[in-house]
Amino acid sequence: MTATGRTPRGRARLAGPGEGVGLDELALATRNHGMPLEALRYDVTPPGLHYVLTHYDVPAVDPGGWALEVTGAVERPLRLDLDALRRRPAVTAQVLLECAGNGRARLEPRPRGVPWLLEAVGSAAWTGTPLAPLLAEAGVTPRAVDVAFTGADHGVERGVEQDYARGLPLAEALRPDVLLVWGMNGAPLPPQHGAPVRLLVPGWYGMAHVKWLTRVEVLDHPFTGFQNAVAYRLRTEAHEAGVPVTRIAPRALLAPPGFPDLMTRERFLRPGPVTLTGRAWSGRAPVTGVEVSTDGGATWTPAELAPADPAHPWAWRAWTCPWDARPGAHELVVRAADAEGPQPVEQPWNRQGVANNQVQRVPVTVLGDRRPGG
Amino acid sequence: MTATGRTPRGRARLAGPGEGVGLDELALATRNHGMPLEALRYDVTPPGLHYVLTHYDVPAVDPGGWALEVTGAVERPLRLDLDALRRRPAVTAQVLLECAGNGRARLEPRPRGVPWLLEAVGSAAWTGTPLAPLLAEAGVTPRAVDVAFTGADHGVERGVEQDYARGLPLAEALRPDVLLVWGMNGAPLPPQHGAPVRLLVPGWYGMAHVKWLTRVEVLDHPFTGFQNAVAYRLRTEAHEAGVPVTRIAPRALLAPPGFPDLMTRERFLRPGPVTLTGRAWSGRAPVTGVEVSTDGGATWTPAELAPADPAHPWAWRAWTCPWDARPGAHELVVRAADAEGPQPVEQPWNRQGVANNQVQRVPVTVLGDRRPGG
């Protein structure tokens, strides 16, 4: 906050060398939450363990008064209340979501922002109705190019007051697996996940899955709102226009084995055979393989990847890898690959710290005769 | 983590002047989560908005194989599986929970640890069975003084490997409102809140409400485990034995009005009449009043406090206070009082940053003609 009470305009700042996380970033970390990585054990992530990122406040939306407008470059604008939406054909899809900023806090230099380490993920069973038939009923005009989705959440970013809004290319919006969602894991959508209705764009980073959805506007021109034109762009230099963030890059995560130290989160385990387990995904293409290293990336072993479920192509996939844990210090590393190649071992850096899929590194101490503090 | 892979022993460290939050503290902030303060609007906090603090990992407890042992200084040790426990008389109690470390990150000097700002609270409807009749069936011996509660969560703190365990004086354990809980807000207890069964000790800070409960041991001597003898003690100097943390000190929280800046969390609102709202509680005694200041604490106005619900004496209570918001910068401050007095305006400091109920301060900018970034 500035002394004049004005919000800073301009670009996001990079943290200086050795600069710790500030109270502003901490406020974002304590409000929002990641998925504790031991929750990789759940095929479907329970609410409260699934990651949440809210740009502004969780809005209070009265489901009884809620209605969705479908408007803009359409022949027949529509307005549907919640009952009307829920009477439409419903499908349930298990879909992996990941925040575009996942991994940001480990980049060097560190882009200031929501300081995610690696936990900004989750995989839920989302229930809703496909968007495409609704757009067909509204009659998208031939000039249409983008669709803008607006939420009820209201706030300020870099001096710009706004309702959260994201544009999607028309071809993406018309994909049959893009849903208007009112249910999560068999229960009504919780407030923090966008109640009463959110968008689901399987394969894309979280910023596309607009929560607390109120308005779908078909545009005959490219959407130039803040969340597409300023935020969520890959830039190396501040002055660049940058490349928009779209689909989720491949990633594998390991459920850290053993038990932790409360404060340092250092991991300890007993010697002997252990099965390393985790999940892998890609929003670009099917995952083609997962590899595990127990020596910091010097050598790699293929993990056994669970078969893809044809009914849920956007779900994460379980993997396992046996390991004979010998006493001493080890660094576990995992990487997934899709048709475009594996995750990078070195950091893929950009100024906003988005779409960064640098590999996870898990240092562990395998105990011998001594105790953890011995 | 140290270079030798050993966990540091010794005392928790205080952050140096200007020292930011470290990646270890950040890992705790992204794993655990606070209640976004706009969720003060919900009388019962949904899972995922209710605060969570897990010392180690969320353990995987198989409810089918789970059993609770009641043992130690009792005539007839008991062992109950989940079905047996759920067949006992059930009650549902709406109870405020707060982490003992709430507010830690705003102390100066700042004790390093889970870096809570003010969000480590929540109020849920907990369903379970009273503990006291179970202890009566087991037959507590006359020599009993404490009861130790052990969870399935396992980890290391300051070099000490342990299952999380807390002792409670026998008189507290025998209170009729102490429950063994298997339900939250009408649904099964979620994993991160202690499934399948947790302890509930209304009025006490969160460390007493042992999650993933496996063992209740009646002791004929005072409990001297880590979580009572080392952690959760009020100390000003490192060498002091300190005073144990017990009941929740009074606190009022304000749902910050208006809308936020994503990054700074600065608040903006439009000029005109606004109703300030929030909640208040105390684990020591009923709340006797709430006061609001809109000038940084120079002057105070009594808020209207909702009546206590005799059926739920440990629930938080809503309060409201009208305010005519004039353009400019203001600092909103709220404080609750109980029979022992009001919350302190100045920080009550201790080395672990526990049981700190310093008042909340919410700077807001009431907009005039200009826009938030203008």
XYZ file of C-alpha atoms in Angstrom:
748
model
C 0.000 0.000 0.000
C 1.309 3.453 -0.785
C 1.267 6.367 1.622
C -1.291 8.186 -0.494
C -3.652 5.246 -0.381
C -3.205 4.727 -4.111
C -2.503 1.309 -5.518
C 0.739 1.037 -7.425
C 0.317 0.994 -11.168
C 2.903 -0.517 -13.429
C 4.478 -3.906 -13.520
C 4.796 -6.610 -10.921
C 8.101 -6.330 -9.101
C 10.835 -8.944 -8.840
C 12.110 -9.701 -5.336
C 15.681 -8.589 -4.690
C 18.454 -11.079 -3.878
C 17.702 -12.714 -0.522
C 14.463 -10.732 -0.133
C 11.992 -12.718 1.979
C 8.287 -13.030 1.367
C 6.520 -9.805 2.334
C 3.413 -9.461 4.504
C 1.385 -8.684 1.364
C 2.429 -11.966 -0.222
C 1.900 -13.730 3.098
C -1.662 -12.395 3.229
C -2.231 -14.113 -0.120
C -0.647 -17.346 1.124
C -2.762 -17.500 4.299
C -6.030 -16.620 2.488
C -5.569 -18.990 -0.401
C -4.272 -22.486 0.006
C -2.433 -25.210 -1.767
C -3.001 -28.941 -1.687
C -0.759 -30.527 0.956
C 1.210 -32.962 -1.187
C 0.239 -36.000 0.908
C -3.246 -35.393 -0.587
C -1.860 -36.749 -3.880
C -3.113 -40.015 -2.347
C -6.742 -39.069 -3.074
C -7.889 -39.753 -6.620
C -10.506 -37.024 -6.142
C -9.337 -34.135 -3.957
C -11.714 -33.201 -1.114
C -12.694 -29.507 -0.778
C -10.333 -27.909 1.706
C -7.437 -29.908 0.273
C -7.966 -28.823 -3.376
C -6.050 -25.602 -4.098
C -7.914 -22.308 -4.088
C -6.910 -18.981 -5.578
C -9.239 -16.006 -5.260
C -8.019 -12.761 -6.835
C -10.259 -10.501 -4.743
C -12.824 -11.645 -2.112
C -15.043 -14.719 -2.254
C -18.271 -12.921 -3.231
C -21.624 -13.571 -1.542
C -23.809 -14.730 -4.442
C -27.458 -15.499 -3.636
C -28.250 -18.653 -5.656
C -31.952 -17.721 -5.667
C -31.277 -14.381 -7.330
C -28.485 -15.637 -9.573
C -28.880 -15.712 -13.345
C -26.476 -16.247 -16.213
C -26.581 -13.933 -19.221
C -25.497 -15.212 -22.619
C -25.151 -12.124 -24.728
C -23.082 -10.169 -27.273
C -22.633 -11.384 -30.855
C -25.538 -13.853 -30.691
C -28.882 -13.993 -32.483
C -30.942 -14.697 -29.349
C -29.521 -13.495 -26.020
C -30.377 -15.874 -23.173
C -30.896 -15.496 -19.463
C -30.968 -18.665 -17.307
C -31.554 -18.981 -13.588
C -29.984 -21.805 -11.591
C -32.991 -24.126 -11.915
C -33.054 -23.661 -15.681
C -29.343 -24.383 -15.933
C -29.587 -27.495 -13.747
C -32.434 -28.879 -15.863
C -30.052 -29.138 -18.826
C -28.142 -32.378 -19.557
C -25.528 -32.919 -16.849
C -22.143 -34.599 -17.048
C -19.502 -35.247 -14.402
C -15.854 -34.947 -15.400
C -12.778 -35.593 -13.290
C -10.423 -32.758 -14.168
C -7.022 -31.644 -12.924
C -6.739 -27.933 -12.146
C -3.488 -26.087 -11.597
C -2.810 -22.412 -10.932
C -0.689 -20.742 -13.608
C 1.480 -19.370 -10.791
C 2.333 -22.757 -9.314
C 6.052 -22.935 -8.528
C 6.486 -19.138 -8.623
C 8.094 -18.826 -5.180
C 11.031 -21.056 -6.149
C 12.039 -18.997 -9.194
C 15.206 -16.882 -9.066
C 14.826 -13.959 -9.259
C 11.448 -14.444 -7.624
C 8.458 -12.635 -9.171
C 6.434 -11.151 -6.303
C 2.835 -12.389 -6.300
C 0.867 -15.258 -4.832
C 3.871 -17.202 -3.519
C 3.064 -20.776 -4.530
C 5.671 -23.447 -3.996
C 4.251 -26.548 -5.751
C 0.879 -27.118 -4.107
C -1.471 -25.111 -6.355
C -3.159 -28.212 -7.788
C -6.154 -30.457 -7.242
C -8.339 -32.919 -9.123
C -12.074 -32.941 -8.539
C -15.205 -34.490 -10.036
C -17.025 -31.493 -11.515
C -20.720 -31.699 -12.441
C -22.289 -29.323 -14.933
C -23.688 -28.861 -18.401
C -21.780 -28.314 -21.657
C -21.519 -24.706 -22.793
C -21.494 -25.391 -26.546
C -25.209 -26.344 -26.893
C -26.137 -23.196 -24.980
C -24.098 -21.073 -27.385
C -25.758 -22.915 -30.293
C -29.190 -22.057 -28.883
C -28.144 -18.419 -28.571
C -26.940 -18.492 -32.180
C -23.341 -17.319 -32.375
C -22.962 -14.899 -35.276
C -20.373 -15.571 -38.016
C -18.273 -12.569 -36.907
C -17.622 -14.025 -33.448
C -13.964 -14.607 -32.480
C -13.745 -14.662 -28.652
C -16.027 -15.361 -25.702
C -15.646 -13.292 -22.512
C -16.572 -14.837 -19.150
C -17.236 -12.506 -16.224
C -17.447 -13.390 -12.522
C -19.116 -11.679 -9.567
C -15.757 -11.092 -7.849
C -14.739 -7.452 -7.853
C -11.432 -5.791 -7.072
C -8.407 -3.843 -8.217
C -5.212 -4.936 -9.933
C -2.409 -2.494 -10.700
C -4.826 0.405 -10.504
C -7.548 -1.169 -12.658
C -10.911 -1.731 -10.931
C -12.662 -4.709 -12.478
C -14.968 -7.669 -12.229
C -12.762 -10.683 -12.889
C -13.132 -11.485 -16.597
C -11.284 -13.743 -18.999
C -11.607 -14.188 -22.739
C -11.356 -17.532 -24.513
C -10.997 -18.112 -28.267
C -14.371 -19.159 -29.702
C -13.018 -22.536 -30.842
C -11.994 -23.346 -27.240
C -15.337 -22.185 -25.842
C -17.108 -24.515 -28.283
C -15.160 -27.619 -27.193
C -17.669 -30.237 -26.009
C -15.856 -30.693 -22.667
C -16.136 -27.030 -21.611
C -18.726 -27.007 -18.817
C -20.829 -24.668 -16.699
C -20.344 -26.341 -13.307
C -22.573 -26.350 -10.194
C -21.304 -29.472 -8.391
C -17.991 -30.664 -6.942
C -17.380 -34.222 -5.740
C -21.111 -34.955 -5.601
C -21.997 -31.907 -3.477
C -22.970 -28.334 -4.367
C -20.031 -26.191 -5.467
C -18.474 -24.641 -2.302
C -18.309 -20.828 -2.071
C -14.553 -20.683 -2.578
C -14.772 -22.753 -5.764
C -17.254 -20.404 -7.444
C -20.771 -21.098 -6.138
C -23.285 -21.227 -7.577
C -21.729 -21.703 -11.060
C -18.214 -21.663 -12.500
C -16.637 -22.322 -15.864
C -14.490 -25.406 -16.491
C -12.018 -25.413 -19.392
C -10.228 -28.766 -19.086
C -6.513 -28.621 -19.889
C -6.131 -24.881 -19.259
C -4.517 -23.252 -16.233
C -6.881 -22.098 -13.476
C -7.263 -18.482 -14.633
C -9.543 -19.690 -17.470
C -12.043 -21.467 -15.168
C -13.951 -18.307 -14.192
C -15.706 -18.642 -10.803
C -18.972 -17.016 -9.647
C -19.879 -16.761 -13.331
C -22.546 -14.163 -14.194
C -22.052 -13.346 -17.878
C -20.978 -15.047 -21.102
C -20.450 -12.494 -23.859
C -19.658 -13.506 -27.427
C -17.326 -10.937 -29.011
C -16.770 -10.003 -32.659
C -13.282 -8.761 -31.705
C -10.449 -10.144 -29.579
C -10.985 -9.740 -25.816
C -8.542 -7.168 -24.439
C -9.452 -7.199 -20.736
C -6.847 -7.026 -17.966
C -6.622 -10.767 -17.284
C -5.710 -11.489 -20.907
C -3.838 -8.369 -22.005
C -1.830 -7.563 -18.849
C -1.900 -10.563 -16.501
C -1.182 -14.172 -17.408
C 1.387 -13.480 -20.106
C 4.831 -14.977 -20.609
C 7.302 -12.100 -20.673
C 11.036 -12.003 -20.028
C 11.280 -8.205 -20.191
C 8.714 -5.822 -18.706
C 8.127 -3.950 -21.974
C 7.266 -7.039 -24.030
C 3.684 -7.764 -25.096
C 4.357 -11.378 -24.202
C 2.614 -14.620 -25.054
C -0.717 -15.539 -23.440
C -0.801 -18.354 -20.891
C -3.120 -21.130 -22.079
C -2.691 -24.876 -21.459
C -1.123 -26.636 -18.498
C 2.463 -27.760 -19.104
C 3.258 -31.352 -18.078
C 4.096 -32.018 -14.432
C 4.627 -34.959 -12.119
C 4.443 -34.598 -8.346
C 5.698 -37.003 -5.697
C 3.881 -37.518 -2.402
C 6.864 -36.900 -0.118
C 7.640 -40.228 1.615
C 8.281 -40.694 5.322
C 7.442 -38.073 7.921
C 8.250 -34.374 8.206
C 9.833 -31.953 10.588
C 7.080 -29.457 11.455
C 9.123 -26.358 10.813
C 11.692 -27.232 8.165
C 9.422 -29.723 6.341
C 12.569 -31.891 5.993
C 11.562 -35.530 5.395
C 12.783 -38.604 7.278
C 12.151 -42.255 6.531
C 13.203 -45.668 7.745
C 15.571 -47.700 5.560
C 14.230 -50.461 3.345
C 11.953 -50.916 0.355
C 9.474 -48.095 -0.199
C 7.039 -47.424 -3.030
C 7.259 -43.854 -4.246
C 3.869 -42.640 -5.466
C 2.420 -39.549 -7.064
C 0.381 -38.131 -9.932
C 1.168 -36.722 -13.364
C -0.717 -34.646 -15.921
C -0.479 -32.407 -18.961
C -2.998 -30.002 -20.413
C -1.382 -30.165 -23.846
C -1.437 -33.850 -24.636
C -1.570 -37.199 -22.857
C 1.278 -37.868 -20.453
C 3.654 -40.283 -22.192
C 5.799 -41.188 -19.202
C 7.097 -40.359 -15.728
C 10.698 -40.753 -14.586
C 12.096 -40.756 -11.062
C 15.573 -39.898 -9.877
C 16.801 -40.666 -6.354
C 20.171 -38.974 -6.882
C 19.211 -35.405 -7.634
C 18.712 -35.935 -11.366
C 21.957 -37.750 -12.232
C 20.142 -40.950 -13.215
C 16.476 -41.629 -14.010
C 14.202 -44.664 -13.705
C 10.875 -45.010 -15.530
C 7.903 -45.065 -13.157
C 4.864 -47.255 -13.719
C 2.090 -45.012 -14.975
C -1.544 -46.010 -14.411
C -3.483 -46.351 -17.682
C -5.416 -43.317 -18.871
C -9.162 -43.444 -18.209
C -10.847 -42.770 -21.577
C -13.887 -41.388 -19.734
C -11.723 -38.781 -17.945
C -8.933 -37.662 -20.296
C -8.205 -34.539 -18.176
C -7.783 -36.348 -14.870
C -4.341 -36.758 -13.331
C -2.784 -40.207 -13.494
C -1.233 -42.170 -10.657
C 2.333 -43.448 -10.912
C 4.472 -45.662 -8.685
C 8.175 -46.430 -8.503
C 9.857 -48.867 -6.090
C 12.941 -47.645 -4.213
C 15.307 -49.390 -1.843
C 15.998 -46.578 0.593
C 19.514 -46.746 2.052
C 20.635 -44.661 5.041
C 21.864 -41.190 4.176
C 20.736 -38.044 2.392
C 19.040 -38.332 -1.007
C 17.320 -35.937 -3.360
C 14.236 -37.344 -5.065
C 13.252 -35.737 -8.388
C 10.366 -36.597 -10.699
C 9.488 -35.457 -14.190
C 6.603 -36.111 -16.552
C 6.721 -35.989 -20.320
C 4.078 -35.493 -22.970
C 4.380 -35.600 -26.763
C 6.179 -32.231 -26.671
C 8.853 -33.507 -24.286
C 9.695 -33.760 -20.575
C 9.539 -31.197 -17.788
C 12.624 -29.010 -17.596
C 15.203 -29.669 -14.885
C 16.330 -26.028 -15.030
C 13.827 -23.249 -14.328
C 11.755 -21.856 -17.217
C 11.730 -18.236 -16.028
C 9.352 -15.385 -16.865
C 8.519 -12.106 -15.136
C 5.119 -13.189 -13.796
C 6.345 -16.638 -12.797
C 3.533 -18.335 -14.710
C 3.300 -21.696 -16.497
C 6.521 -22.738 -14.764
C 6.844 -26.512 -14.625
C 10.345 -26.867 -13.215
C 10.800 -30.313 -11.639
C 9.978 -30.987 -7.976
C 12.957 -31.795 -5.734
C 12.369 -33.598 -2.428
C 15.397 -33.936 -0.143
C 14.977 -36.885 2.238
C 17.063 -38.337 5.024
C 16.917 -42.109 5.340
C 17.612 -42.888 8.971
C 20.112 -45.497 10.065
C 20.452 -46.327 13.718
C 20.068 -42.778 14.865
C 16.916 -40.837 15.546
C 15.847 -37.812 13.482
C 17.454 -35.303 15.793
C 20.430 -37.500 16.722
C 17.367 -27.884 7.019
C 20.950 -28.213 8.113
C 23.761 -29.420 5.905
C 24.079 -32.641 7.888
C 20.423 -33.476 7.386
C 19.797 -33.063 11.111
C 16.903 -31.050 12.376
C 17.850 -28.108 14.532
C 17.296 -28.660 18.225
C 16.842 -25.789 20.600
C 14.385 -22.969 20.707
C 12.292 -21.372 18.014
C 14.092 -18.395 16.529
C 12.900 -14.799 16.377
C 13.071 -13.127 12.974
C 15.629 -10.335 12.721
C 14.621 -6.715 12.033
C 13.140 -6.505 8.531
C 13.610 -10.248 7.963
C 10.986 -11.490 5.517
C 9.092 -14.743 5.750
C 11.347 -17.661 4.815
C 10.572 -20.488 2.394
C 10.137 -22.842 5.391
C 7.453 -20.580 6.861
C 5.949 -20.122 3.409
C 5.673 -23.907 3.032
C 3.572 -23.890 6.209
C 1.428 -21.007 4.924
C 0.690 -22.671 1.572
C -0.032 -26.104 3.118
C -2.261 -24.852 5.895
C -4.829 -22.166 5.410
C -6.676 -19.446 7.187
C -10.276 -18.384 6.829
C -10.523 -15.525 4.324
C -12.107 -12.830 6.479
C -15.058 -12.314 4.127
C -16.118 -15.798 5.327
C -17.062 -14.170 8.642
C -20.386 -13.823 6.824
C -21.121 -17.550 7.259
C -22.551 -18.511 10.637
C -21.131 -21.999 10.077
C -17.834 -22.027 8.189
C -17.711 -24.426 5.207
C -14.759 -26.844 4.998
C -12.114 -25.247 2.839
C -12.832 -21.862 4.406
C -12.410 -23.005 8.046
C -8.767 -22.685 9.136
C -6.561 -25.773 9.147
C -3.272 -26.360 10.916
C -1.524 -29.711 10.555
C 1.768 -30.076 12.426
C 3.072 -32.939 10.259
C 1.202 -34.618 7.364
C -2.524 -35.326 7.098
C -2.348 -39.069 7.886
C -4.177 -41.721 5.852
C -6.401 -43.370 8.468
C -8.545 -46.287 7.279
C -11.913 -45.793 9.026
C -12.613 -49.542 8.751
C -9.463 -50.436 10.664
C -9.631 -47.514 13.086
C -10.217 -48.075 16.794
C -9.977 -45.849 19.839
C -8.215 -47.110 22.940
C -9.226 -45.783 26.349
C -6.487 -46.914 28.672
C -4.080 -46.014 31.502
C -5.329 -45.327 35.027
C -8.752 -46.877 34.440
C -10.446 -49.962 35.911
C -11.668 -51.316 32.567
C -9.678 -50.352 29.463
C -11.909 -49.935 26.410
C -11.444 -50.342 22.697
C -14.133 -48.951 20.366
C -14.322 -49.125 16.597
C -16.028 -46.390 14.587
C -19.406 -48.138 14.477
C -19.367 -48.618 18.256
C -18.504 -44.981 18.817
C -21.215 -43.747 16.433
C -23.847 -45.875 18.181
C -23.358 -43.785 21.322
C -25.550 -40.719 22.045
C -24.703 -37.952 19.558
C -24.828 -34.198 19.989
C -24.065 -31.371 17.560
C -22.357 -28.264 18.903
C -21.464 -25.081 17.062
C -17.987 -24.210 18.316
C -15.444 -21.528 17.469
C -11.905 -22.807 16.923
C -8.818 -20.616 16.801
C -5.160 -21.534 16.417
C -3.001 -20.474 19.362
C -0.595 -18.937 16.838
C -3.181 -16.635 15.266
C -1.694 -13.153 14.811
C 1.895 -14.394 15.169
C 3.177 -12.868 11.911
C 2.295 -9.328 13.015
C 4.310 -9.459 16.251
C 7.544 -7.493 16.528
C 10.013 -9.106 16.878
C 8.307 -11.848 14.918
C 8.539 -15.397 16.279
C 9.303 -17.687 13.332
C 6.676 -20.404 12.914
C 3.396 -20.877 11.099
C 3.022 -17.265 9.963
C -0.640 -16.540 10.680
C -1.913 -13.023 10.241
C -5.474 -13.087 11.667
C -7.231 -15.792 9.687
C -6.623 -18.897 11.819
C -10.260 -19.194 12.916
C -13.496 -20.905 11.962
C -16.804 -21.944 13.484
C -18.323 -25.278 12.553
C -21.172 -27.546 13.670
C -19.357 -30.551 15.135
C -21.178 -33.853 15.705
C -19.918 -36.430 18.169
C -20.402 -38.100 21.506
C -19.420 -36.805 24.967
C -16.154 -38.171 26.339
C -17.113 -38.093 30.046
C -19.558 -41.063 29.974
C -16.931 -43.119 28.167
C -14.383 -42.314 30.876
C -17.012 -43.214 33.495
C -17.539 -46.596 31.828
C -13.790 -47.173 31.827
C -13.691 -46.264 35.524
C -11.145 -43.519 36.128
C -9.051 -44.404 39.188
C -8.812 -41.957 42.115
C -5.136 -41.268 41.382
C -5.862 -39.821 37.897
C -4.774 -36.219 37.243
C -4.383 -35.759 33.469
C -5.689 -37.338 30.287
C -3.364 -37.683 27.275
C -4.833 -37.662 23.747
C -2.725 -39.075 20.908
C -3.274 -38.664 17.170
C -2.149 -40.741 14.183
C -0.063 -37.851 12.828
C 3.656 -38.468 13.122
C 6.613 -36.144 12.761
C 9.526 -34.316 14.283
C 9.717 -31.054 16.227
C 13.027 -29.618 17.377
C 14.662 -33.026 17.154
C 11.888 -34.933 18.938
C 10.135 -37.635 16.886
C 6.566 -38.030 18.073
C 2.961 -38.848 17.429
C 1.104 -35.606 18.136
C -0.124 -35.827 21.728
C -1.619 -33.340 24.167
C -2.503 -33.663 27.828
C -5.579 -32.124 29.415
C -6.304 -31.790 33.152
C -8.794 -34.478 34.208
C -11.380 -31.892 35.249
C -11.352 -30.401 31.733
C -11.569 -33.833 30.084
C -14.649 -34.588 32.220
C -16.533 -31.443 31.131
C -19.829 -32.534 29.581
C -19.183 -30.512 26.395
C -15.895 -32.241 25.514
C -16.696 -34.427 22.498
C -15.270 -37.199 20.346
C -16.255 -35.845 16.925
C -16.914 -37.670 13.631
C -19.033 -35.104 11.757
C -18.601 -31.512 10.561
C -21.428 -29.367 9.210
C -23.636 -32.413 8.680
C -21.064 -34.380 6.676
C -18.333 -36.830 7.679
C -15.262 -35.156 9.177
C -12.933 -34.227 6.253
C -9.394 -35.683 6.262
C -7.735 -32.377 7.131
C -9.991 -31.883 10.157
C -9.065 -35.230 11.740
C -11.046 -38.037 10.080
C -12.340 -40.349 11.258
C -12.453 -38.930 14.841
C -11.077 -35.855 16.581
C -11.319 -34.349 20.042
C -13.263 -31.136 20.672
C -12.507 -29.069 23.800
C -14.756 -26.010 23.466
C -13.148 -22.768 24.620
C -9.554 -23.973 24.242
C -7.124 -23.037 21.468
C -6.816 -25.489 18.578
C -3.813 -27.432 19.917
C -6.115 -29.159 22.445
C -8.554 -30.525 19.837
C -6.406 -33.521 18.856
C -7.132 -34.762 15.327
C -6.920 -38.344 13.965
C -7.416 -39.498 17.553
C -6.274 -43.059 18.319
C -5.662 -43.189 22.056
C -7.054 -41.679 25.263
C -4.775 -42.444 28.205
C -5.694 -41.521 31.771
C -2.552 -40.599 33.713
C -1.810 -40.721 37.440
C 0.858 -38.044 36.908
C 1.000 -34.764 34.982
C 1.483 -35.173 31.202
C 4.952 -33.981 30.200
C 4.884 -34.566 26.426
C 6.395 -32.122 23.940
C 3.176 -30.287 23.060
C 2.570 -29.376 26.708
C 6.076 -29.067 28.156
C 7.926 -27.403 25.258
C 5.418 -26.059 22.739
C 2.366 -23.923 23.485
C 3.810 -22.058 26.442
C 3.855 -18.353 27.172
C 7.502 -17.339 27.643
C 9.186 -13.977 27.340
C 12.703 -15.362 27.747
C 13.926 -18.614 26.194
C 15.072 -20.121 29.498
C 11.729 -19.722 31.272
C 9.480 -22.708 31.959
C 6.579 -20.512 30.903
C 2.839 -20.753 31.422
C 0.756 -23.291 29.458
C -1.579 -22.021 26.747
C -5.172 -23.003 27.537
C -8.307 -21.003 26.750
C -8.973 -18.651 23.838
C -8.539 -14.966 24.696
C -11.350 -12.678 23.543
C -11.275 -11.414 19.960
C -13.493 -9.543 17.529
C -12.891 -9.649 13.798
C -14.292 -7.340 11.131
C -15.215 -8.573 7.654
C -13.199 -5.994 5.706
C -15.707 -3.780 3.863
C -15.529 -2.789 0.207
C -13.275 -4.510 -2.312
C -9.570 -5.326 -2.301
C -6.497 -4.788 -4.372
C -5.320 -8.282 -5.346
C -1.723 -7.792 -4.329
C -1.680 -5.250 -1.512
C -5.057 -6.356 -0.042
C -5.710 -2.610 0.449
C -9.483 -2.016 0.731
C -11.579 0.494 -1.209
C -15.201 1.431 -0.735
C -17.738 3.907 -2.043
C -18.795 6.782 0.222
C -22.066 6.610 2.138
C -23.688 4.558 4.872
C -22.227 1.094 5.348
C -22.905 -1.556 7.979
C -19.695 -2.935 9.419
C -20.127 -6.595 10.390
C -18.093 -9.299 12.032
C -17.923 -11.913 14.778
C -16.643 -11.996 18.350
C -15.782 -14.736 20.827
C -13.949 -15.648 24.010
C -12.973 -19.040 25.386
C -12.767 -17.688 28.928
C -16.172 -16.248 29.492
C -19.089 -14.844 27.519
C -18.300 -11.826 25.344
C -19.641 -8.762 27.137
C -19.280 -6.265 24.307
C -17.667 -5.237 21.028
C -16.414 -1.757 20.190
C -15.499 -0.279 16.821
C -13.155 2.569 16.013
C -13.015 4.212 12.589
C -10.126 6.511 13.517
C -7.366 4.072 14.388
C -8.409 3.635 18.005
C -8.760 7.285 19.059
C -12.511 6.950 19.700
C -14.713 3.875 20.116
C -18.390 3.131 19.411
C -20.265 0.155 20.899
C -21.339 -2.362 18.265
C -24.642 -4.201 18.429
C -23.900 -7.738 19.548
C -26.282 -10.566 18.597
C -27.695 -12.375 21.635
C -25.875 -15.474 22.826
C -27.495 -18.777 21.808
C -27.911 -20.783 25.042
C -27.747 -23.992 23.004
C -24.328 -23.049 21.601
C -22.364 -21.138 24.243
C -19.043 -21.695 22.405
C -20.197 -20.331 19.034
C -18.982 -16.971 17.809
C -21.466 -14.105 17.917
C -22.313 -11.712 15.118
C -22.001 -7.952 15.619
C -22.907 -4.948 13.487
C -22.037 -1.265 13.591
C -23.292 1.431 11.202
C -20.724 3.795 9.679
C -21.098 6.822 7.446
C -18.042 6.385 5.242
C -16.610 9.731 4.114
C -13.974 10.026 1.370
C -10.404 9.619 2.558
C -8.199 7.172 4.406
C -9.482 5.557 7.607
C -8.244 2.854 9.934
C -10.957 0.557 11.270
C -10.240 -1.199 14.569
C -12.439 -3.583 16.550
C -12.106 -5.066 20.009
C -14.114 -7.532 22.057
C -14.298 -7.716 25.817
C -15.213 -10.455 28.244
C -15.519 -10.344 32.026
C -11.723 -10.147 32.303
C -11.540 -7.059 30.100
C -11.080 -5.966 26.467
C -8.566 -7.020 23.842
C -5.272 -5.153 24.068
C -4.549 -2.400 21.559
C -0.803 -2.947 22.033
C 0.726 -6.348 21.283
C 0.848 -8.994 24.043
C 4.223 -10.457 23.073
C 5.730 -13.866 23.847
C 8.482 -15.921 22.238
C 6.215 -18.451 20.531
C 3.702 -15.821 19.442
C 0.819 -17.759 20.991
C -2.473 -16.639 22.556
C -1.909 -13.198 21.063
C -5.173 -11.277 20.733
C -3.900 -7.894 19.623
C -6.669 -5.919 17.897
C -7.277 -6.160 14.143
C -6.561 -2.995 12.135
C -8.120 -2.561 8.685
C -6.952 0.451 6.680
C -9.569 1.457 4.102
C -9.754 4.132 1.445
C -13.197 5.598 0.894
C -13.264 6.762 -2.707
C -14.477 10.205 -3.733
C -14.735 11.078 -7.384
C -11.581 9.273 -8.354
C -11.073 5.646 -9.187
C -8.960 3.322 -7.030
C -5.819 3.818 -9.062
C -6.447 7.509 -9.832
